[in-house]
Amino acid sequence: MKGFIKIWRLLLLTAVIIIAGFVVWMIWDARRGGENSEKIDVAPARMVDFREVADLCGMEIYREETLLDTLHGKVIFAIWKLQGRILFDVEGLPAQLRVAEEEDADTLRIHLPRERIELLEAASPGAWRVVDTHSLTLFGSGRLTPEEENMVKRRGLERVRKSLYRDGTVERARREAAATIRRIVEPIAGRHVEVN
């Protein structure tokens, strides 16, 4: 039993020495770091480059479209997965802001540039799947050449672009881009911002 008490005393003494050494090291490190630490200057925020905002003003698109088209007496029916973005080129905004800053008004008016729609075939397997092709002539071949297939895809892309305007996707992207620009510019400009 005496040996057991001796071991506990040694363990307790060792723990006290380790804790005391740690406290001394922490105090020494804090004093040394306080004298040699870096000074941090905080400058007011400013917008230098608006090109990065373009990514914020975009909308991601993913669509699965059915495509039915007739070309050179052949009918094609395919399923097509598309992905893309609706972007707004905001490079002209700094010039608009400089002109607006010269005006003495309580509202800053910014014109949102025209949208740019980028559509590509999705990178996933089976993004382009031809379900059926056939010829409209009696003894004609229903096979499509690569050139005909590319022409069908180009025409399909135009139809999808038009449908993005019809179903309100582009209008929603414009509203979201305007809200994003407003949230970014208002704190910097220090006044109300209207994006049209």
mmCIF file with all atom_site columns, C-alpha atoms in Angstrom:
data_model
loop_
_atom_site.group_PDB
_atom_site.id
_atom_site.type_symbol
_atom_site.label_atom_id
_atom_site.label_alt_id
_atom_site.label_comp_id
_atom_site.label_asym_id
_atom_site.label_entity_id
_atom_site.label_seq_id
_atom_site.pdbx_PDB_ins_code
_atom_site.Cartn_x
_atom_site.Cartn_y
_atom_site.Cartn_z
_atom_site.occupancy
_atom_site.B_iso_or_equiv
_atom_site.pdbx_formal_charge
_atom_site.auth_seq_id
_atom_site.auth_comp_id
_atom_site.auth_asym_id
_atom_site.auth_atom_id
_atom_site.pdbx_PDB_model_num
ATOM 1   C CA . MET A 1 1   ? 0.000   0.000  0.000    1.00 0.00 ? 1   MET A CA 1
ATOM 2   C CA . LYS A 1 2   ? 2.908   2.354  0.793    1.00 0.00 ? 2   LYS A CA 1
ATOM 3   C CA . GLY A 1 3   ? 4.338   1.713  -2.698   1.00 0.00 ? 3   GLY A CA 1
ATOM 4   C CA . PHE A 1 4   ? 0.980   2.607  -4.243   1.00 0.00 ? 4   PHE A CA 1
ATOM 5   C CA . ILE A 1 5   ? 0.850   5.949  -2.356   1.00 0.00 ? 5   ILE A CA 1
ATOM 6   C CA . LYS A 1 6   ? 4.445   6.690  -3.417   1.00 0.00 ? 6   LYS A CA 1
ATOM 7   C CA . ILE A 1 7   ? 3.569   6.162  -7.084   1.00 0.00 ? 7   ILE A CA 1
ATOM 8   C CA . TRP A 1 8   ? 0.548   8.490  -6.797   1.00 0.00 ? 8   TRP A CA 1
ATOM 9   C CA . ARG A 1 9   ? 2.696   11.188 -5.187   1.00 0.00 ? 9   ARG A CA 1
ATOM 10  C CA . LEU A 1 10  ? 5.277   10.901 -7.970   1.00 0.00 ? 10  LEU A CA 1
ATOM 11  C CA . LEU A 1 11  ? 2.554   11.092 -10.643  1.00 0.00 ? 11  LEU A CA 1
ATOM 12  C CA . LEU A 1 12  ? 0.979   14.114 -8.946   1.00 0.00 ? 12  LEU A CA 1
ATOM 13  C CA . LEU A 1 13  ? 4.367   15.860 -8.626   1.00 0.00 ? 13  LEU A CA 1
ATOM 14  C CA . THR A 1 14  ? 5.110   15.138 -12.313  1.00 0.00 ? 14  THR A CA 1
ATOM 15  C CA . ALA A 1 15  ? 1.710   16.555 -13.378  1.00 0.00 ? 15  ALA A CA 1
ATOM 16  C CA . VAL A 1 16  ? 2.284   19.730 -11.303  1.00 0.00 ? 16  VAL A CA 1
ATOM 17  C CA . ILE A 1 17  ? 5.747   20.234 -12.871  1.00 0.00 ? 17  ILE A CA 1
ATOM 18  C CA . ILE A 1 18  ? 4.381   19.745 -16.412  1.00 0.00 ? 18  ILE A CA 1
ATOM 19  C CA . ILE A 1 19  ? 1.493   22.185 -15.828  1.00 0.00 ? 19  ILE A CA 1
ATOM 20  C CA . ALA A 1 20  ? 3.827   24.788 -14.271  1.00 0.00 ? 20  ALA A CA 1
ATOM 21  C CA . GLY A 1 21  ? 6.258   24.447 -17.196  1.00 0.00 ? 21  GLY A CA 1
ATOM 22  C CA . PHE A 1 22  ? 3.399   24.856 -19.667  1.00 0.00 ? 22  PHE A CA 1
ATOM 23  C CA . VAL A 1 23  ? 2.146   28.015 -17.903  1.00 0.00 ? 23  VAL A CA 1
ATOM 24  C CA . VAL A 1 24  ? 5.667   29.512 -17.862  1.00 0.00 ? 24  VAL A CA 1
ATOM 25  C CA . TRP A 1 25  ? 6.095   28.701 -21.567  1.00 0.00 ? 25  TRP A CA 1
ATOM 26  C CA . MET A 1 26  ? 2.706   30.309 -22.433  1.00 0.00 ? 26  MET A CA 1
ATOM 27  C CA . ILE A 1 27  ? 3.602   33.521 -20.555  1.00 0.00 ? 27  ILE A CA 1
ATOM 28  C CA . TRP A 1 28  ? 7.035   33.680 -22.193  1.00 0.00 ? 28  TRP A CA 1
ATOM 29  C CA . ASP A 1 29  ? 5.559   33.040 -25.687  1.00 0.00 ? 29  ASP A CA 1
ATOM 30  C CA . ALA A 1 30  ? 2.854   35.716 -25.217  1.00 0.00 ? 30  ALA A CA 1
ATOM 31  C CA . ARG A 1 31  ? 5.427   38.352 -24.221  1.00 0.00 ? 31  ARG A CA 1
ATOM 32  C CA . ARG A 1 32  ? 7.747   37.456 -27.071  1.00 0.00 ? 32  ARG A CA 1
ATOM 33  C CA . GLY A 1 33  ? 4.877   37.477 -29.625  1.00 0.00 ? 33  GLY A CA 1
ATOM 34  C CA . GLY A 1 34  ? 3.550   40.830 -28.369  1.00 0.00 ? 34  GLY A CA 1
ATOM 35  C CA . GLU A 1 35  ? 6.822   42.606 -29.139  1.00 0.00 ? 35  GLU A CA 1
ATOM 36  C CA . ASN A 1 36  ? 7.398   41.023 -32.566  1.00 0.00 ? 36  ASN A CA 1
ATOM 37  C CA . SER A 1 37  ? 3.826   40.683 -33.836  1.00 0.00 ? 37  SER A CA 1
ATOM 38  C CA . GLU A 1 38  ? 2.792   42.226 -37.165  1.00 0.00 ? 38  GLU A CA 1
ATOM 39  C CA . LYS A 1 39  ? 0.679   45.363 -37.256  1.00 0.00 ? 39  LYS A CA 1
ATOM 40  C CA . ILE A 1 40  ? -2.486  45.041 -39.350  1.00 0.00 ? 40  ILE A CA 1
ATOM 41  C CA . ASP A 1 41  ? -3.901  48.131 -41.031  1.00 0.00 ? 41  ASP A CA 1
ATOM 42  C CA . VAL A 1 42  ? -7.550  47.985 -42.026  1.00 0.00 ? 42  VAL A CA 1
ATOM 43  C CA . ALA A 1 43  ? -8.343  50.051 -45.122  1.00 0.00 ? 43  ALA A CA 1
ATOM 44  C CA . PRO A 1 44  ? -11.843 50.964 -46.306  1.00 0.00 ? 44  PRO A CA 1
ATOM 45  C CA . ALA A 1 45  ? -13.335 48.596 -48.889  1.00 0.00 ? 45  ALA A CA 1
ATOM 46  C CA . ARG A 1 46  ? -13.273 49.580 -52.528  1.00 0.00 ? 46  ARG A CA 1
ATOM 47  C CA . MET A 1 47  ? -14.164 47.860 -55.767  1.00 0.00 ? 47  MET A CA 1
ATOM 48  C CA . VAL A 1 48  ? -11.194 47.613 -58.116  1.00 0.00 ? 48  VAL A CA 1
ATOM 49  C CA . ASP A 1 49  ? -12.219 45.020 -60.703  1.00 0.00 ? 49  ASP A CA 1
ATOM 50  C CA . PHE A 1 50  ? -15.817 44.230 -61.678  1.00 0.00 ? 50  PHE A CA 1
ATOM 51  C CA . ARG A 1 51  ? -14.954 41.290 -63.946  1.00 0.00 ? 51  ARG A CA 1
ATOM 52  C CA . GLU A 1 52  ? -15.226 38.854 -61.029  1.00 0.00 ? 52  GLU A CA 1
ATOM 53  C CA . VAL A 1 53  ? -18.797 40.030 -60.452  1.00 0.00 ? 53  VAL A CA 1
ATOM 54  C CA . ALA A 1 54  ? -19.751 38.503 -63.802  1.00 0.00 ? 54  ALA A CA 1
ATOM 55  C CA . ASP A 1 55  ? -19.741 35.065 -62.251  1.00 0.00 ? 55  ASP A CA 1
ATOM 56  C CA . LEU A 1 56  ? -22.068 36.289 -59.534  1.00 0.00 ? 56  LEU A CA 1
ATOM 57  C CA . CYS A 1 57  ? -24.440 37.659 -62.149  1.00 0.00 ? 57  CYS A CA 1
ATOM 58  C CA . GLY A 1 58  ? -24.822 34.360 -63.959  1.00 0.00 ? 58  GLY A CA 1
ATOM 59  C CA . MET A 1 59  ? -27.417 31.623 -63.798  1.00 0.00 ? 59  MET A CA 1
ATOM 60  C CA . GLU A 1 60  ? -26.589 27.970 -64.276  1.00 0.00 ? 60  GLU A CA 1
ATOM 61  C CA . ILE A 1 61  ? -28.843 26.033 -66.651  1.00 0.00 ? 61  ILE A CA 1
ATOM 62  C CA . TYR A 1 62  ? -29.346 22.293 -66.929  1.00 0.00 ? 62  TYR A CA 1
ATOM 63  C CA . ARG A 1 63  ? -32.008 21.018 -69.303  1.00 0.00 ? 63  ARG A CA 1
ATOM 64  C CA . GLU A 1 64  ? -33.054 17.756 -70.808  1.00 0.00 ? 64  GLU A CA 1
ATOM 65  C CA . GLU A 1 65  ? -34.720 18.435 -74.134  1.00 0.00 ? 65  GLU A CA 1
ATOM 66  C CA . THR A 1 66  ? -36.494 16.241 -76.621  1.00 0.00 ? 66  THR A CA 1
ATOM 67  C CA . LEU A 1 67  ? -35.554 17.141 -80.145  1.00 0.00 ? 67  LEU A CA 1
ATOM 68  C CA . LEU A 1 68  ? -37.734 16.356 -83.168  1.00 0.00 ? 68  LEU A CA 1
ATOM 69  C CA . ASP A 1 69  ? -36.512 17.728 -86.488  1.00 0.00 ? 69  ASP A CA 1
ATOM 70  C CA . THR A 1 70  ? -36.686 17.105 -90.203  1.00 0.00 ? 70  THR A CA 1
ATOM 71  C CA . LEU A 1 71  ? -33.616 17.598 -92.370  1.00 0.00 ? 71  LEU A CA 1
ATOM 72  C CA . HIS A 1 72  ? -32.960 16.570 -96.008  1.00 0.00 ? 72  HIS A CA 1
ATOM 73  C CA . GLY A 1 73  ? -35.965 14.242 -96.073  1.00 0.00 ? 73  GLY A CA 1
ATOM 74  C CA . LYS A 1 74  ? -34.982 12.542 -92.809  1.00 0.00 ? 74  LYS A CA 1
ATOM 75  C CA . VAL A 1 75  ? -36.744 12.732 -89.444  1.00 0.00 ? 75  VAL A CA 1
ATOM 76  C CA . ILE A 1 76  ? -34.741 12.552 -86.246  1.00 0.00 ? 76  ILE A CA 1
ATOM 77  C CA . PHE A 1 77  ? -35.984 12.158 -82.694  1.00 0.00 ? 77  PHE A CA 1
ATOM 78  C CA . ALA A 1 78  ? -33.373 12.520 -79.937  1.00 0.00 ? 78  ALA A CA 1
ATOM 79  C CA . ILE A 1 79  ? -33.008 13.254 -76.232  1.00 0.00 ? 79  ILE A CA 1
ATOM 80  C CA . TRP A 1 80  ? -30.433 15.880 -75.407  1.00 0.00 ? 80  TRP A CA 1
ATOM 81  C CA . LYS A 1 81  ? -28.979 16.999 -72.076  1.00 0.00 ? 81  LYS A CA 1
ATOM 82  C CA . LEU A 1 82  ? -27.704 20.566 -72.089  1.00 0.00 ? 82  LEU A CA 1
ATOM 83  C CA . GLN A 1 83  ? -25.888 22.668 -69.544  1.00 0.00 ? 83  GLN A CA 1
ATOM 84  C CA . GLY A 1 84  ? -24.902 26.294 -69.698  1.00 0.00 ? 84  GLY A CA 1
ATOM 85  C CA . ARG A 1 85  ? -25.029 29.735 -68.156  1.00 0.00 ? 85  ARG A CA 1
ATOM 86  C CA . ILE A 1 86  ? -26.683 33.085 -68.632  1.00 0.00 ? 86  ILE A CA 1
ATOM 87  C CA . LEU A 1 87  ? -24.023 35.772 -68.167  1.00 0.00 ? 87  LEU A CA 1
ATOM 88  C CA . PHE A 1 88  ? -23.967 39.556 -68.134  1.00 0.00 ? 88  PHE A CA 1
ATOM 89  C CA . ASP A 1 89  ? -20.857 41.398 -69.300  1.00 0.00 ? 89  ASP A CA 1
ATOM 90  C CA . VAL A 1 90  ? -20.342 43.907 -66.502  1.00 0.00 ? 90  VAL A CA 1
ATOM 91  C CA . GLU A 1 91  ? -17.081 45.431 -67.776  1.00 0.00 ? 91  GLU A CA 1
ATOM 92  C CA . GLY A 1 92  ? -18.906 48.677 -68.581  1.00 0.00 ? 92  GLY A CA 1
ATOM 93  C CA . LEU A 1 93  ? -20.156 49.155 -65.013  1.00 0.00 ? 93  LEU A CA 1
ATOM 94  C CA . PRO A 1 94  ? -17.078 51.041 -63.700  1.00 0.00 ? 94  PRO A CA 1
ATOM 95  C CA . ALA A 1 95  ? -17.577 53.692 -66.399  1.00 0.00 ? 95  ALA A CA 1
ATOM 96  C CA . GLN A 1 96  ? -21.262 53.940 -65.471  1.00 0.00 ? 96  GLN A CA 1
ATOM 97  C CA . LEU A 1 97  ? -20.306 54.340 -61.813  1.00 0.00 ? 97  LEU A CA 1
ATOM 98  C CA . ARG A 1 98  ? -17.810 57.128 -62.582  1.00 0.00 ? 98  ARG A CA 1
ATOM 99  C CA . VAL A 1 99  ? -20.461 59.056 -64.537  1.00 0.00 ? 99  VAL A CA 1
ATOM 100 C CA . ALA A 1 100 ? -23.036 58.438 -61.794  1.00 0.00 ? 100 ALA A CA 1
ATOM 101 C CA . GLU A 1 101 ? -20.661 59.610 -59.057  1.00 0.00 ? 101 GLU A CA 1
ATOM 102 C CA . GLU A 1 102 ? -20.302 62.970 -60.809  1.00 0.00 ? 102 GLU A CA 1
ATOM 103 C CA . GLU A 1 103 ? -24.071 63.474 -60.626  1.00 0.00 ? 103 GLU A CA 1
ATOM 104 C CA . ASP A 1 104 ? -25.460 64.881 -57.411  1.00 0.00 ? 104 ASP A CA 1
ATOM 105 C CA . ALA A 1 105 ? -28.399 62.510 -56.888  1.00 0.00 ? 105 ALA A CA 1
ATOM 106 C CA . ASP A 1 106 ? -29.533 60.334 -54.026  1.00 0.00 ? 106 ASP A CA 1
ATOM 107 C CA . THR A 1 107 ? -30.144 57.370 -56.388  1.00 0.00 ? 107 THR A CA 1
ATOM 108 C CA . LEU A 1 108 ? -27.494 55.707 -58.530  1.00 0.00 ? 108 LEU A CA 1
ATOM 109 C CA . ARG A 1 109 ? -28.921 54.318 -61.791  1.00 0.00 ? 109 ARG A CA 1
ATOM 110 C CA . ILE A 1 110 ? -27.050 51.475 -63.488  1.00 0.00 ? 110 ILE A CA 1
ATOM 111 C CA . HIS A 1 111 ? -27.969 49.881 -66.806  1.00 0.00 ? 111 HIS A CA 1
ATOM 112 C CA . LEU A 1 112 ? -27.609 46.082 -66.837  1.00 0.00 ? 112 LEU A CA 1
ATOM 113 C CA . PRO A 1 113 ? -25.977 44.968 -70.106  1.00 0.00 ? 113 PRO A CA 1
ATOM 114 C CA . ARG A 1 114 ? -27.554 42.454 -72.470  1.00 0.00 ? 114 ARG A CA 1
ATOM 115 C CA . GLU A 1 115 ? -27.340 38.819 -71.438  1.00 0.00 ? 115 GLU A CA 1
ATOM 116 C CA . ARG A 1 116 ? -25.100 36.237 -73.090  1.00 0.00 ? 116 ARG A CA 1
ATOM 117 C CA . ILE A 1 117 ? -26.423 32.677 -73.195  1.00 0.00 ? 117 ILE A CA 1
ATOM 118 C CA . GLU A 1 118 ? -23.843 29.883 -73.311  1.00 0.00 ? 118 GLU A CA 1
ATOM 119 C CA . LEU A 1 119 ? -25.248 26.403 -73.968  1.00 0.00 ? 119 LEU A CA 1
ATOM 120 C CA . LEU A 1 120 ? -23.219 23.222 -74.341  1.00 0.00 ? 120 LEU A CA 1
ATOM 121 C CA . GLU A 1 121 ? -23.972 19.545 -74.506  1.00 0.00 ? 121 GLU A CA 1
ATOM 122 C CA . ALA A 1 122 ? -23.650 18.079 -71.017  1.00 0.00 ? 122 ALA A CA 1
ATOM 123 C CA . ALA A 1 123 ? -20.464 16.163 -70.270  1.00 0.00 ? 123 ALA A CA 1
ATOM 124 C CA . SER A 1 124 ? -22.326 13.223 -68.730  1.00 0.00 ? 124 SER A CA 1
ATOM 125 C CA . PRO A 1 125 ? -22.500 9.918  -70.610  1.00 0.00 ? 125 PRO A CA 1
ATOM 126 C CA . GLY A 1 126 ? -25.545 9.626  -72.835  1.00 0.00 ? 126 GLY A CA 1
ATOM 127 C CA . ALA A 1 127 ? -26.022 13.383 -73.108  1.00 0.00 ? 127 ALA A CA 1
ATOM 128 C CA . TRP A 1 128 ? -26.978 12.950 -76.784  1.00 0.00 ? 128 TRP A CA 1
ATOM 129 C CA . ARG A 1 129 ? -29.123 9.936  -77.520  1.00 0.00 ? 129 ARG A CA 1
ATOM 130 C CA . VAL A 1 130 ? -30.793 9.392  -80.880  1.00 0.00 ? 130 VAL A CA 1
ATOM 131 C CA . VAL A 1 131 ? -34.022 7.506  -80.263  1.00 0.00 ? 131 VAL A CA 1
ATOM 132 C CA . ASP A 1 132 ? -35.189 7.149  -83.867  1.00 0.00 ? 132 ASP A CA 1
ATOM 133 C CA . THR A 1 133 ? -34.407 8.277  -87.412  1.00 0.00 ? 133 THR A CA 1
ATOM 134 C CA . HIS A 1 134 ? -36.190 7.417  -90.611  1.00 0.00 ? 134 HIS A CA 1
ATOM 135 C CA . SER A 1 135 ? -36.423 8.630  -94.172  1.00 0.00 ? 135 SER A CA 1
ATOM 136 C CA . LEU A 1 136 ? -39.502 10.309 -95.589  1.00 0.00 ? 136 LEU A CA 1
ATOM 137 C CA . THR A 1 137 ? -38.807 8.846  -99.032  1.00 0.00 ? 137 THR A CA 1
ATOM 138 C CA . LEU A 1 138 ? -39.720 5.279  -99.962  1.00 0.00 ? 138 LEU A CA 1
ATOM 139 C CA . PHE A 1 139 ? -36.251 3.818  -100.462 1.00 0.00 ? 139 PHE A CA 1
ATOM 140 C CA . GLY A 1 140 ? -34.177 6.505  -98.703  1.00 0.00 ? 140 GLY A CA 1
ATOM 141 C CA . SER A 1 141 ? -31.775 5.902  -95.854  1.00 0.00 ? 141 SER A CA 1
ATOM 142 C CA . GLY A 1 142 ? -32.626 7.160  -92.391  1.00 0.00 ? 142 GLY A CA 1
ATOM 143 C CA . ARG A 1 143 ? -28.969 7.372  -91.353  1.00 0.00 ? 143 ARG A CA 1
ATOM 144 C CA . LEU A 1 144 ? -27.696 10.818 -90.518  1.00 0.00 ? 144 LEU A CA 1
ATOM 145 C CA . THR A 1 145 ? -24.243 11.976 -91.502  1.00 0.00 ? 145 THR A CA 1
ATOM 146 C CA . PRO A 1 146 ? -22.140 13.760 -88.858  1.00 0.00 ? 146 PRO A CA 1
ATOM 147 C CA . GLU A 1 147 ? -22.703 17.046 -90.727  1.00 0.00 ? 147 GLU A CA 1
ATOM 148 C CA . GLU A 1 148 ? -26.488 16.539 -90.652  1.00 0.00 ? 148 GLU A CA 1
ATOM 149 C CA . GLU A 1 149 ? -26.360 15.643 -86.961  1.00 0.00 ? 149 GLU A CA 1
ATOM 150 C CA . ASN A 1 150 ? -24.362 18.812 -86.215  1.00 0.00 ? 150 ASN A CA 1
ATOM 151 C CA . MET A 1 151 ? -26.850 20.895 -88.219  1.00 0.00 ? 151 MET A CA 1
ATOM 152 C CA . VAL A 1 152 ? -29.745 19.391 -86.219  1.00 0.00 ? 152 VAL A CA 1
ATOM 153 C CA . LYS A 1 153 ? -27.895 20.241 -82.977  1.00 0.00 ? 153 LYS A CA 1
ATOM 154 C CA . ARG A 1 154 ? -27.283 23.855 -84.077  1.00 0.00 ? 154 ARG A CA 1
ATOM 155 C CA . ARG A 1 155 ? -30.951 24.297 -84.928  1.00 0.00 ? 155 ARG A CA 1
ATOM 156 C CA . GLY A 1 156 ? -31.904 22.663 -81.621  1.00 0.00 ? 156 GLY A CA 1
ATOM 157 C CA . LEU A 1 157 ? -29.682 25.103 -79.699  1.00 0.00 ? 157 LEU A CA 1
ATOM 158 C CA . GLU A 1 158 ? -31.480 28.037 -81.328  1.00 0.00 ? 158 GLU A CA 1
ATOM 159 C CA . ARG A 1 159 ? -34.843 26.581 -80.300  1.00 0.00 ? 159 ARG A CA 1
ATOM 160 C CA . VAL A 1 160 ? -33.643 26.111 -76.707  1.00 0.00 ? 160 VAL A CA 1
ATOM 161 C CA . ARG A 1 161 ? -32.364 29.727 -76.600  1.00 0.00 ? 161 ARG A CA 1
ATOM 162 C CA . LYS A 1 162 ? -35.764 30.981 -77.751  1.00 0.00 ? 162 LYS A CA 1
ATOM 163 C CA . SER A 1 163 ? -37.514 28.804 -75.163  1.00 0.00 ? 163 SER A CA 1
ATOM 164 C CA . LEU A 1 164 ? -35.338 30.335 -72.414  1.00 0.00 ? 164 LEU A CA 1
ATOM 165 C CA . TYR A 1 165 ? -36.834 33.723 -73.323  1.00 0.00 ? 165 TYR A CA 1
ATOM 166 C CA . ARG A 1 166 ? -40.379 32.349 -73.625  1.00 0.00 ? 166 ARG A CA 1
ATOM 167 C CA . ASP A 1 167 ? -40.463 30.484 -70.300  1.00 0.00 ? 167 ASP A CA 1
ATOM 168 C CA . GLY A 1 168 ? -39.058 33.442 -68.326  1.00 0.00 ? 168 GLY A CA 1
ATOM 169 C CA . THR A 1 169 ? -35.644 31.955 -67.470  1.00 0.00 ? 169 THR A CA 1
ATOM 170 C CA . VAL A 1 170 ? -33.751 34.913 -68.968  1.00 0.00 ? 170 VAL A CA 1
ATOM 171 C CA . GLU A 1 171 ? -36.003 37.414 -67.188  1.00 0.00 ? 171 GLU A CA 1
ATOM 172 C CA . ARG A 1 172 ? -35.395 35.654 -63.870  1.00 0.00 ? 172 ARG A CA 1
ATOM 173 C CA . ALA A 1 173 ? -31.633 35.720 -64.534  1.00 0.00 ? 173 ALA A CA 1
ATOM 174 C CA . ARG A 1 174 ? -31.849 39.486 -65.208  1.00 0.00 ? 174 ARG A CA 1
ATOM 175 C CA . ARG A 1 175 ? -33.700 40.053 -61.904  1.00 0.00 ? 175 ARG A CA 1
ATOM 176 C CA . GLU A 1 176 ? -31.146 37.998 -59.967  1.00 0.00 ? 176 GLU A CA 1
ATOM 177 C CA . ALA A 1 177 ? -28.214 39.782 -61.647  1.00 0.00 ? 177 ALA A CA 1
ATOM 178 C CA . ALA A 1 178 ? -29.745 43.190 -60.851  1.00 0.00 ? 178 ALA A CA 1
ATOM 179 C CA . ALA A 1 179 ? -30.249 42.192 -57.211  1.00 0.00 ? 179 ALA A CA 1
ATOM 180 C CA . THR A 1 180 ? -26.642 40.955 -56.974  1.00 0.00 ? 180 THR A CA 1
ATOM 181 C CA . ILE A 1 181 ? -25.214 44.157 -58.433  1.00 0.00 ? 181 ILE A CA 1
ATOM 182 C CA . ARG A 1 182 ? -27.426 46.236 -56.148  1.00 0.00 ? 182 ARG A CA 1
ATOM 183 C CA . ARG A 1 183 ? -26.217 44.313 -53.057  1.00 0.00 ? 183 ARG A CA 1
ATOM 184 C CA . ILE A 1 184 ? -22.581 44.829 -54.066  1.00 0.00 ? 184 ILE A CA 1
ATOM 185 C CA . VAL A 1 185 ? -22.688 48.466 -55.198  1.00 0.00 ? 185 VAL A CA 1
ATOM 186 C CA . GLU A 1 186 ? -25.026 50.037 -52.584  1.00 0.00 ? 186 GLU A CA 1
ATOM 187 C CA . PRO A 1 187 ? -22.612 49.723 -49.625  1.00 0.00 ? 187 PRO A CA 1
ATOM 188 C CA . ILE A 1 188 ? -19.746 51.018 -51.758  1.00 0.00 ? 188 ILE A CA 1
ATOM 189 C CA . ALA A 1 189 ? -21.665 53.921 -53.293  1.00 0.00 ? 189 ALA A CA 1
ATOM 190 C CA . GLY A 1 190 ? -23.355 54.867 -50.024  1.00 0.00 ? 190 GLY A CA 1
ATOM 191 C CA . ARG A 1 191 ? -26.699 55.541 -51.693  1.00 0.00 ? 191 ARG A CA 1
ATOM 192 C CA . HIS A 1 192 ? -29.688 53.759 -53.190  1.00 0.00 ? 192 HIS A CA 1
ATOM 193 C CA . VAL A 1 193 ? -28.908 51.843 -56.422  1.00 0.00 ? 193 VAL A CA 1
ATOM 194 C CA . GLU A 1 194 ? -31.425 51.186 -59.183  1.00 0.00 ? 194 GLU A CA 1
ATOM 195 C CA . VAL A 1 195 ? -30.509 48.580 -61.804  1.00 0.00 ? 195 VAL A CA 1
ATOM 196 C CA . ASN A 1 196 ? -32.633 48.553 -64.970  1.00 0.00 ? 196 ASN A CA 1
#
